[in-house]
Amino acid sequence: MAATLILVAIVGYAVYFLCSDETNKQVWLFVVMVRAVTALAVVLPDVILGGTRSTKARYLFPTYLGMQIAVAYLLATKISALCQAGNGNKCGNFSQLYC
């Protein structure tokens, strides 16, 4: 349960960071629309008419992909900012390997 809450918090922060002022509108709008349209198209018929489509992972694959893109963008942006800061002593071997 704790791991699920941590993952939800990370994905939530990643989407928040993606939708911030620093990101191009076309980029965050694409990721948010991929997630929202797919989720709504699957969940709304289940809520209105009843069903189990929203419990099947294969129908929500674009939603999961949007979550992964948001988290990957967050990690890439934070790592590149860390490397550009020039804090070699604070980064340790990490900055030497990846920057």
Tab-separated table of C-alpha atoms in Angstrom:
chain	number	residue	atom	x	y	z
A	1	MET	CA	0.000	0.000	0.000
A	2	ALA	CA	2.839	2.380	0.825
A	3	ALA	CA	4.548	1.655	-2.503
A	4	THR	CA	1.335	2.454	-4.355
A	5	LEU	CA	1.014	5.781	-2.567
A	6	ILE	CA	4.619	6.636	-3.379
A	7	LEU	CA	4.096	5.815	-7.062
A	8	VAL	CA	0.893	7.862	-7.194
A	9	ALA	CA	2.740	10.787	-5.591
A	10	ILE	CA	5.610	10.522	-8.092
A	11	VAL	CA	3.241	10.362	-11.076
A	12	GLY	CA	1.194	13.242	-9.685
A	13	TYR	CA	4.283	15.397	-9.222
A	14	ALA	CA	5.539	14.426	-12.679
A	15	VAL	CA	2.274	15.564	-14.292
A	16	TYR	CA	2.341	18.770	-12.215
A	17	PHE	CA	5.942	19.418	-13.276
A	18	LEU	CA	5.085	18.648	-16.892
A	19	CYS	CA	2.247	21.181	-16.860
A	20	SER	CA	4.395	23.918	-15.321
A	21	ASP	CA	5.242	27.153	-17.107
A	22	GLU	CA	8.680	25.924	-18.215
A	23	THR	CA	7.288	23.222	-20.496
A	24	ASN	CA	6.052	23.938	-24.002
A	25	LYS	CA	2.255	23.868	-24.160
A	26	GLN	CA	2.186	21.415	-27.069
A	27	VAL	CA	4.279	18.921	-25.106
A	28	TRP	CA	2.257	18.795	-21.908
A	29	LEU	CA	-1.054	19.045	-23.746
A	30	PHE	CA	-0.187	15.957	-25.801
A	31	VAL	CA	0.695	13.883	-22.739
A	32	VAL	CA	-2.338	15.017	-20.755
A	33	MET	CA	-4.722	14.436	-23.668
A	34	VAL	CA	-3.371	10.936	-24.338
A	35	ARG	CA	-4.010	10.056	-20.710
A	36	ALA	CA	-7.349	11.820	-20.302
A	37	VAL	CA	-9.064	10.832	-23.544
A	38	THR	CA	-8.158	7.175	-23.197
A	39	ALA	CA	-9.107	6.983	-19.530
A	40	LEU	CA	-12.416	8.759	-20.044
A	41	ALA	CA	-13.287	6.686	-23.101
A	42	VAL	CA	-12.890	3.505	-21.079
A	43	VAL	CA	-14.134	4.558	-17.643
A	44	LEU	CA	-17.244	6.580	-18.560
A	45	PRO	CA	-19.085	3.729	-20.330
A	46	ASP	CA	-18.298	1.478	-17.371
A	47	VAL	CA	-19.714	4.008	-14.924
A	48	ILE	CA	-22.813	4.776	-16.991
A	49	LEU	CA	-23.653	1.372	-18.435
A	50	GLY	CA	-21.760	-0.920	-16.117
A	51	GLY	CA	-18.970	-3.182	-17.216
A	52	THR	CA	-15.432	-4.248	-16.578
A	53	ARG	CA	-13.444	-2.666	-19.405
A	54	SER	CA	-11.696	-0.283	-17.043
A	55	THR	CA	-10.284	-3.195	-15.037
A	56	LYS	CA	-8.384	-4.561	-18.024
A	57	ALA	CA	-4.877	-3.154	-18.430
A	58	ARG	CA	-4.822	-3.537	-22.207
A	59	TYR	CA	-7.490	-0.870	-22.649
A	60	LEU	CA	-5.612	1.624	-20.484
A	61	PHE	CA	-2.222	1.147	-22.159
A	62	PRO	CA	-2.068	4.730	-23.576
A	63	THR	CA	-2.826	6.049	-20.091
A	64	TYR	CA	0.078	4.086	-18.625
A	65	LEU	CA	2.291	5.253	-21.473
A	66	GLY	CA	1.391	8.876	-20.715
A	67	MET	CA	2.337	8.337	-17.075
A	68	GLN	CA	5.697	6.894	-18.091
A	69	ILE	CA	6.377	9.781	-20.457
A	70	ALA	CA	5.621	12.286	-17.679
A	71	VAL	CA	7.938	10.537	-15.198
A	72	ALA	CA	10.677	10.168	-17.828
A	73	TYR	CA	10.435	13.880	-18.616
A	74	LEU	CA	10.691	14.721	-14.915
A	75	LEU	CA	13.757	12.533	-14.407
A	76	ALA	CA	15.491	13.737	-17.585
A	77	THR	CA	14.906	17.389	-16.726
A	78	LYS	CA	16.097	17.037	-13.140
A	79	ILE	CA	19.194	15.022	-14.098
A	80	SER	CA	20.185	17.456	-16.855
A	81	ALA	CA	19.701	20.403	-14.485
A	82	LEU	CA	21.891	18.666	-11.936
A	83	CYS	CA	24.612	18.085	-14.523
A	84	GLN	CA	24.455	21.633	-15.892
A	85	ALA	CA	24.792	23.099	-12.415
A	86	GLY	CA	28.395	21.914	-12.360
A	87	ASN	CA	28.173	20.451	-8.882
A	88	GLY	CA	30.690	17.703	-9.527
A	89	ASN	CA	31.470	17.238	-5.835
A	90	LYS	CA	27.832	16.890	-4.849
A	91	CYS	CA	26.977	14.594	-7.759
A	92	GLY	CA	29.862	12.243	-7.122
A	93	ASN	CA	30.350	9.467	-9.651
A	94	PHE	CA	26.886	9.998	-11.080
A	95	SER	CA	27.841	13.220	-12.836
A	96	GLN	CA	31.015	11.655	-14.182
A	97	LEU	CA	29.124	8.734	-15.645
A	98	TYR	CA	26.097	10.425	-17.173
A	99	CYS	CA	26.949	14.090	-17.747
